[in-house]
Amino acid sequence: MDGHVVDELDRKLLHALEVDGRASFSRIAAVLGVSDQTVARRYRRLCAESGVRVVMVRNAEQLGQDQWFLRLRCAPDSAEAIADALARRRDTVWIGLMSGGTEVACMTLPRSPGDHDELLLGKLPRTPSIMEIRAHQILHRFHGGPDGWFSKFGDLTPDQVAALRPELPPHSGPAHLTPEDEPLVAALKRDGRATYPELQKATGRSESAVKRRLGTLLASKAFYLDVDYPPEIVGFPVAASLSITAEPAALHSVGETLAGHHEIAFAAATAGPSNLVATAVAKDTAGLYAYLSGRLGSLEGVRHVETTPFLRRVKQVTYRPLRG
């Protein structure tokens, strides 16, 4: 299915998984009005042929952990190797080659201040083929993370979304993670749809204990389930990183407006020379130009936009080496 755009039912299935990544095939089938076997077959095909995966992701913002957007200018023959090495790290997401293959964009997802220091103050500065490091701390996320992109397109009706939304236990207080949670989190990072017997085996805890703890972690928003898929399969093969400078008084309103644009897959306020970073996706280059010169270009409060197309996505949520 590589290079092939999915059909309407596949899009609805992906949207359903975005609402609840652990919803049973029978529940999804009932909402979509098809058979259980059809949903199971479609899901397995998407996984096998397009690399679709449901995975648990740490919510850095909710856990109070710093997150950084990095732009690394590299020697021309080293950017791909650096991107691949970063992609293998557990503390990175959303890695791409940009600027004709001489620049790497990377989002960090550190588990601790030590992770952050080791990468930004240790590993990267000692890499001789990295010519320049631009680090932008994420200050506020407007869209992305647990906010699903498919929700912007209305593949499912509001009633269908409501029927799929998981029932989570009530939660109050700050999100937190204990050492005992690590085996559970690790298993769900490998497969967010792992069965409760599989999670029991991975953790050594009873199925009921695993189910309760997973519900608590999701209710606390310390973690969320994400659907990892190549955007080209849903008809958006063109992507670009946008570094936007907005008037300080307009920063929040510009960010909120960007979050509502269907072309924007991610948007956040940052520290650094620009104060917003976003990822725009489009069906083709003409579509990207239309967005930049139209809705974005006319947005009140925007002073400057630097557009850097992605040459290749190396990692979104999970890393899959290129097939030989």
Short mmCIF file of C-alpha atoms in Angstrom, two decimals:
data_model
loop_
_atom_site.label_atom_id
_atom_site.label_comp_id
_atom_site.label_asym_id
_atom_site.label_seq_id
_atom_site.Cartn_x
_atom_site.Cartn_y
_atom_site.Cartn_z
CA MET A 1 0.00 0.00 0.00
CA ASP A 2 3.06 2.29 0.00
CA GLY A 3 2.30 5.28 -2.22
CA HIS A 4 -1.39 4.28 -2.39
CA VAL A 5 -4.07 6.55 -0.94
CA VAL A 6 -6.43 4.70 1.39
CA ASP A 7 -10.17 4.65 0.76
CA GLU A 8 -13.01 6.13 2.81
CA LEU A 9 -13.44 3.11 5.09
CA ASP A 10 -9.71 3.02 5.88
CA ARG A 11 -9.81 6.74 6.76
CA LYS A 12 -12.75 6.14 9.10
CA LEU A 13 -10.88 3.26 10.71
CA LEU A 14 -7.80 5.45 11.24
CA HIS A 15 -10.00 8.20 12.71
CA ALA A 16 -11.65 5.64 15.02
CA LEU A 17 -8.23 4.49 16.26
CA GLU A 18 -7.28 8.12 16.83
CA VAL A 19 -10.32 8.47 19.11
CA ASP A 20 -9.60 5.23 20.98
CA GLY A 21 -6.53 3.28 19.95
CA ARG A 22 -7.62 0.28 22.03
CA ALA A 23 -11.23 0.10 20.87
CA SER A 24 -12.17 -3.47 19.96
CA PHE A 25 -12.75 -4.40 16.35
CA SER A 26 -16.35 -5.23 17.21
CA ARG A 27 -16.93 -1.80 18.74
CA ILE A 28 -15.39 -0.02 15.76
CA ALA A 29 -17.35 -2.23 13.37
CA ALA A 30 -20.64 -1.41 15.10
CA VAL A 31 -19.95 2.33 14.84
CA LEU A 32 -18.84 2.12 11.19
CA GLY A 33 -21.68 -0.21 10.18
CA VAL A 34 -19.47 -3.01 8.83
CA SER A 35 -18.52 -6.49 10.02
CA ASP A 36 -15.91 -7.26 12.67
CA GLN A 37 -13.98 -9.27 10.08
CA THR A 38 -13.84 -6.30 7.71
CA VAL A 39 -12.38 -4.02 10.38
CA ALA A 40 -9.84 -6.64 11.49
CA ARG A 41 -8.79 -7.33 7.89
CA ARG A 42 -8.45 -3.63 7.07
CA TYR A 43 -6.43 -2.95 10.21
CA ARG A 44 -4.02 -5.83 9.61
CA ARG A 45 -3.52 -4.76 6.02
CA LEU A 46 -2.80 -1.16 7.04
CA CYS A 47 -0.25 -2.44 9.57
CA ALA A 48 1.43 -4.88 7.18
CA GLU A 49 1.49 -2.77 4.02
CA SER A 50 1.61 0.83 5.29
CA GLY A 51 3.32 0.49 8.65
CA VAL A 52 0.34 1.76 10.65
CA ARG A 53 0.87 1.31 14.40
CA VAL A 54 -0.99 2.24 17.57
CA VAL A 55 1.51 3.23 20.27
CA MET A 56 1.47 4.77 23.73
CA VAL A 57 3.24 8.14 23.91
CA ARG A 58 4.49 10.05 26.93
CA ASN A 59 2.71 13.41 27.30
CA ALA A 60 5.65 15.67 28.18
CA GLU A 61 3.48 18.73 28.70
CA GLN A 62 1.18 16.99 31.19
CA LEU A 63 4.13 15.42 33.03
CA GLY A 64 5.88 18.78 33.32
CA GLN A 65 8.85 17.69 31.20
CA ASP A 66 10.65 20.06 28.84
CA GLN A 67 10.34 19.40 25.11
CA TRP A 68 12.56 20.91 22.43
CA PHE A 69 12.41 21.35 18.67
CA LEU A 70 15.91 21.02 17.18
CA ARG A 71 17.24 22.06 13.80
CA LEU A 72 20.67 20.64 13.04
CA ARG A 73 22.71 21.89 10.09
CA CYS A 74 24.96 19.06 8.99
CA ALA A 75 27.76 18.33 6.57
CA PRO A 76 26.06 17.38 3.26
CA ASP A 77 27.01 13.70 3.38
CA SER A 78 26.17 13.14 7.05
CA ALA A 79 22.60 14.37 7.61
CA GLU A 80 20.93 11.05 6.82
CA ALA A 81 23.16 9.08 9.18
CA ILE A 82 22.59 11.63 11.95
CA ALA A 83 18.82 11.54 11.40
CA ASP A 84 18.81 7.74 11.57
CA ALA A 85 20.91 7.75 14.75
CA LEU A 86 18.55 10.25 16.39
CA ALA A 87 15.55 8.22 15.26
CA ARG A 88 16.80 5.18 17.17
CA ARG A 89 16.79 7.12 20.43
CA ARG A 90 13.87 6.66 22.79
CA ASP A 91 13.74 10.41 23.55
CA THR A 92 12.98 11.65 20.01
CA VAL A 93 9.93 11.91 17.74
CA TRP A 94 9.13 13.66 14.46
CA ILE A 95 12.47 13.57 12.67
CA GLY A 96 12.89 14.68 9.09
CA LEU A 97 15.52 15.61 6.52
CA MET A 98 15.14 19.17 5.23
CA SER A 99 16.95 21.79 3.15
CA GLY A 100 17.96 19.49 0.34
CA GLY A 101 19.24 16.90 2.79
CA THR A 102 21.66 19.12 4.76
CA GLU A 103 19.43 19.83 7.76
CA VAL A 104 17.73 17.56 10.30
CA ALA A 105 14.60 18.56 12.22
CA CYS A 106 13.93 16.71 15.45
CA MET A 107 11.50 16.92 18.36
CA THR A 108 12.81 15.70 21.70
CA LEU A 109 10.73 13.78 24.22
CA PRO A 110 13.04 13.51 27.25
CA ARG A 111 12.09 11.36 30.24
CA SER A 112 14.24 13.41 32.63
CA PRO A 113 16.46 16.52 32.74
CA GLY A 114 19.39 14.12 32.42
CA ASP A 115 18.11 12.89 29.06
CA HIS A 116 17.86 16.49 27.88
CA ASP A 117 21.35 17.41 29.08
CA GLU A 118 22.92 14.28 27.61
CA LEU A 119 21.51 15.02 24.17
CA LEU A 120 21.75 18.82 23.96
CA LEU A 121 24.89 19.40 26.02
CA GLY A 122 26.71 16.15 25.41
CA LYS A 123 25.97 14.01 22.38
CA LEU A 124 25.09 16.58 19.73
CA PRO A 125 27.83 19.19 20.37
CA ARG A 126 30.45 16.40 20.20
CA THR A 127 29.27 15.24 16.78
CA PRO A 128 31.81 16.81 14.37
CA SER A 129 29.59 16.67 11.28
CA ILE A 130 26.93 18.85 12.99
CA MET A 131 27.78 22.41 11.96
CA GLU A 132 25.04 24.27 13.84
CA ILE A 133 22.40 23.48 16.48
CA ARG A 134 19.28 25.59 16.81
CA ALA A 135 17.23 24.58 19.84
CA HIS A 136 13.72 25.94 20.42
CA GLN A 137 12.03 25.08 23.70
CA ILE A 138 8.35 24.25 23.35
CA LEU A 139 6.42 26.67 25.56
CA HIS A 140 2.83 25.81 24.67
CA ARG A 141 1.28 23.29 22.29
CA PHE A 142 -1.67 24.49 20.22
CA HIS A 143 -2.18 21.33 18.17
CA GLY A 144 -0.55 17.93 17.97
CA GLY A 145 0.27 15.30 20.55
CA PRO A 146 -3.04 13.94 21.88
CA ASP A 147 -5.00 16.26 19.56
CA GLY A 148 -5.92 14.13 16.58
CA TRP A 149 -5.41 15.40 13.05
CA PHE A 150 -8.29 13.35 11.60
CA SER A 151 -10.76 15.25 13.75
CA LYS A 152 -10.30 18.21 11.40
CA PHE A 153 -11.72 16.31 8.42
CA GLY A 154 -14.94 14.91 9.84
CA ASP A 155 -14.51 11.35 8.55
CA LEU A 156 -16.59 10.33 11.56
CA THR A 157 -19.68 12.18 12.72
CA PRO A 158 -19.77 13.69 16.23
CA ASP A 159 -22.13 10.88 17.30
CA GLN A 160 -19.68 8.26 16.02
CA VAL A 161 -16.81 9.93 17.85
CA ALA A 162 -18.86 10.03 21.05
CA ALA A 163 -19.70 6.34 20.69
CA LEU A 164 -16.01 5.46 20.35
CA ARG A 165 -14.60 7.69 23.07
CA PRO A 166 -13.23 5.47 25.86
CA GLU A 167 -14.74 5.45 29.32
CA LEU A 168 -11.94 6.36 31.71
CA PRO A 169 -12.01 6.46 35.51
CA PRO A 170 -12.31 9.89 37.17
CA HIS A 171 -8.95 11.47 37.94
CA SER A 172 -7.80 14.51 39.86
CA GLY A 173 -4.39 15.78 40.81
CA PRO A 174 -1.12 15.86 38.89
CA ALA A 175 -0.10 13.13 36.48
CA HIS A 176 2.67 10.89 37.76
CA LEU A 177 4.55 7.76 36.76
CA THR A 178 5.95 5.13 39.13
CA PRO A 179 8.84 2.71 38.50
CA GLU A 180 6.30 -0.13 38.55
CA ASP A 181 4.64 1.43 35.50
CA GLU A 182 7.72 1.12 33.28
CA PRO A 183 7.11 -2.47 32.03
CA LEU A 184 3.50 -1.57 31.19
CA VAL A 185 4.52 1.61 29.36
CA ALA A 186 7.31 -0.22 27.49
CA ALA A 187 4.89 -2.91 26.29
CA LEU A 188 2.36 -0.34 25.10
CA LYS A 189 5.06 1.67 23.32
CA ARG A 190 5.76 -1.46 21.30
CA ASP A 191 2.06 -2.13 20.66
CA GLY A 192 -0.68 0.10 21.98
CA ARG A 193 -3.25 -2.59 21.19
CA ALA A 194 -1.51 -5.34 23.14
CA THR A 195 -4.09 -7.57 24.82
CA TYR A 196 -4.51 -7.69 28.58
CA PRO A 197 -3.07 -11.24 28.76
CA GLU A 198 -0.02 -9.94 26.84
CA LEU A 199 0.27 -7.00 29.23
CA GLN A 200 -0.09 -9.32 32.22
CA LYS A 201 2.82 -11.39 30.90
CA ALA A 202 4.95 -8.28 30.26
CA THR A 203 4.33 -6.76 33.69
CA GLY A 204 3.79 -9.71 36.04
CA ARG A 205 0.65 -8.00 37.33
CA SER A 206 -2.88 -9.37 37.17
CA GLU A 207 -5.09 -8.47 34.22
CA SER A 208 -7.43 -6.49 36.47
CA ALA A 209 -4.50 -4.54 37.97
CA VAL A 210 -3.12 -3.80 34.51
CA LYS A 211 -6.50 -2.65 33.27
CA ARG A 212 -7.01 -0.35 36.27
CA ARG A 213 -3.54 1.18 36.02
CA LEU A 214 -3.78 1.74 32.26
CA GLY A 215 -7.12 3.48 32.76
CA THR A 216 -5.59 5.71 35.44
CA LEU A 217 -2.58 6.63 33.28
CA LEU A 218 -4.81 7.54 30.33
CA ALA A 219 -7.28 9.43 32.53
CA SER A 220 -4.43 11.46 34.04
CA LYS A 221 -3.30 12.34 30.50
CA ALA A 222 0.24 11.37 31.47
CA PHE A 223 0.14 9.20 28.34
CA TYR A 224 -2.02 8.97 25.27
CA LEU A 225 -2.48 6.49 22.45
CA ASP A 226 -1.34 7.72 19.05
CA VAL A 227 -1.74 6.31 15.56
CA ASP A 228 1.56 6.28 13.66
CA TYR A 229 1.08 6.28 9.89
CA PRO A 230 2.72 7.85 6.82
CA PRO A 231 0.64 10.93 5.81
CA GLU A 232 1.00 10.09 2.13
CA ILE A 233 -1.41 7.17 2.51
CA VAL A 234 -4.18 9.65 3.33
CA GLY A 235 -3.28 11.88 0.38
CA PHE A 236 -0.89 14.41 1.98
CA PRO A 237 2.64 13.55 0.80
CA VAL A 238 4.02 17.11 0.95
CA ALA A 239 5.12 18.52 4.31
CA ALA A 240 7.08 21.53 5.48
CA SER A 241 8.34 22.95 8.75
CA LEU A 242 7.19 26.53 9.38
CA SER A 243 9.14 28.87 11.64
CA ILE A 244 6.75 31.75 12.27
CA THR A 245 7.32 35.08 13.97
CA ALA A 246 4.12 36.60 15.32
CA GLU A 247 3.55 39.90 17.05
CA PRO A 248 3.91 39.18 20.79
CA ALA A 249 0.37 40.38 21.52
CA ALA A 250 -0.95 38.14 18.73
CA LEU A 251 1.07 35.03 19.61
CA HIS A 252 -1.79 33.14 21.27
CA SER A 253 -4.46 34.13 18.76
CA VAL A 254 -2.20 33.17 15.83
CA GLY A 255 -1.42 29.82 17.45
CA GLU A 256 -5.10 29.08 18.12
CA THR A 257 -5.98 29.97 14.52
CA LEU A 258 -3.22 27.76 13.15
CA ALA A 259 -4.54 24.87 15.25
CA GLY A 260 -7.85 25.12 13.40
CA HIS A 261 -6.34 24.95 9.91
CA HIS A 262 -6.65 21.46 8.43
CA GLU A 263 -3.21 21.85 6.81
CA ILE A 264 -1.54 22.10 10.24
CA ALA A 265 -0.55 18.79 11.82
CA PHE A 266 1.39 20.40 14.68
CA ALA A 267 1.67 23.92 16.09
CA ALA A 268 3.40 25.23 19.21
CA ALA A 269 4.76 28.42 20.75
CA THR A 270 8.53 28.32 21.21
CA ALA A 271 11.44 30.21 22.66
CA GLY A 272 14.04 31.36 20.16
CA PRO A 273 14.38 33.69 17.16
CA SER A 274 10.86 32.76 15.98
CA ASN A 275 8.03 32.24 18.45
CA LEU A 276 5.93 29.60 16.67
CA VAL A 277 6.80 26.33 14.99
CA ALA A 278 4.33 24.36 12.89
CA THR A 279 4.19 21.44 10.49
CA ALA A 280 2.08 22.00 7.39
CA VAL A 281 0.96 19.18 5.11
CA ALA A 282 -0.51 19.37 1.63
CA LYS A 283 -1.63 17.20 -1.27
CA ASP A 284 1.02 18.71 -3.54
CA THR A 285 3.42 21.63 -3.86
CA ALA A 286 0.70 23.81 -5.34
CA GLY A 287 -1.45 23.11 -2.29
CA LEU A 288 1.37 24.12 0.04
CA TYR A 289 1.86 27.36 -1.89
CA ALA A 290 -1.87 28.08 -1.79
CA TYR A 291 -1.85 27.70 1.99
CA LEU A 292 1.27 29.83 2.52
CA SER A 293 0.08 32.63 0.25
CA GLY A 294 -3.56 32.39 1.31
CA ARG A 295 -4.80 31.62 4.79
CA LEU A 296 -1.39 31.77 6.47
CA GLY A 297 -0.18 34.78 4.51
CA SER A 298 -3.26 36.81 5.35
CA LEU A 299 -3.30 35.90 9.03
CA GLU A 300 -3.26 39.07 11.13
CA GLY A 301 -0.31 39.30 13.51
CA VAL A 302 2.12 37.20 11.44
CA ARG A 303 5.32 39.13 10.70
CA HIS A 304 7.56 36.48 9.13
CA VAL A 305 7.38 32.86 7.93
CA GLU A 306 10.34 30.63 7.09
CA THR A 307 9.24 27.55 5.13
CA THR A 308 11.50 24.51 4.96
CA PRO A 309 10.11 21.50 3.05
CA PHE A 310 10.75 18.02 4.39
CA LEU A 311 12.79 15.96 1.96
CA ARG A 312 12.08 12.73 3.82
CA ARG A 313 10.39 11.76 7.08
CA VAL A 314 12.72 9.54 9.07
CA LYS A 315 10.57 9.09 12.18
CA GLN A 316 7.13 10.14 13.29
CA VAL A 317 6.27 8.45 16.56
CA THR A 318 8.20 5.24 15.93
CA TYR A 319 11.25 4.49 13.78
CA ARG A 320 11.15 2.10 10.84
CA PRO A 321 14.32 1.81 8.74
CA LEU A 322 13.86 2.18 5.00
CA ARG A 323 13.07 -1.08 3.27
CA GLY A 324 15.83 -2.38 1.06
#
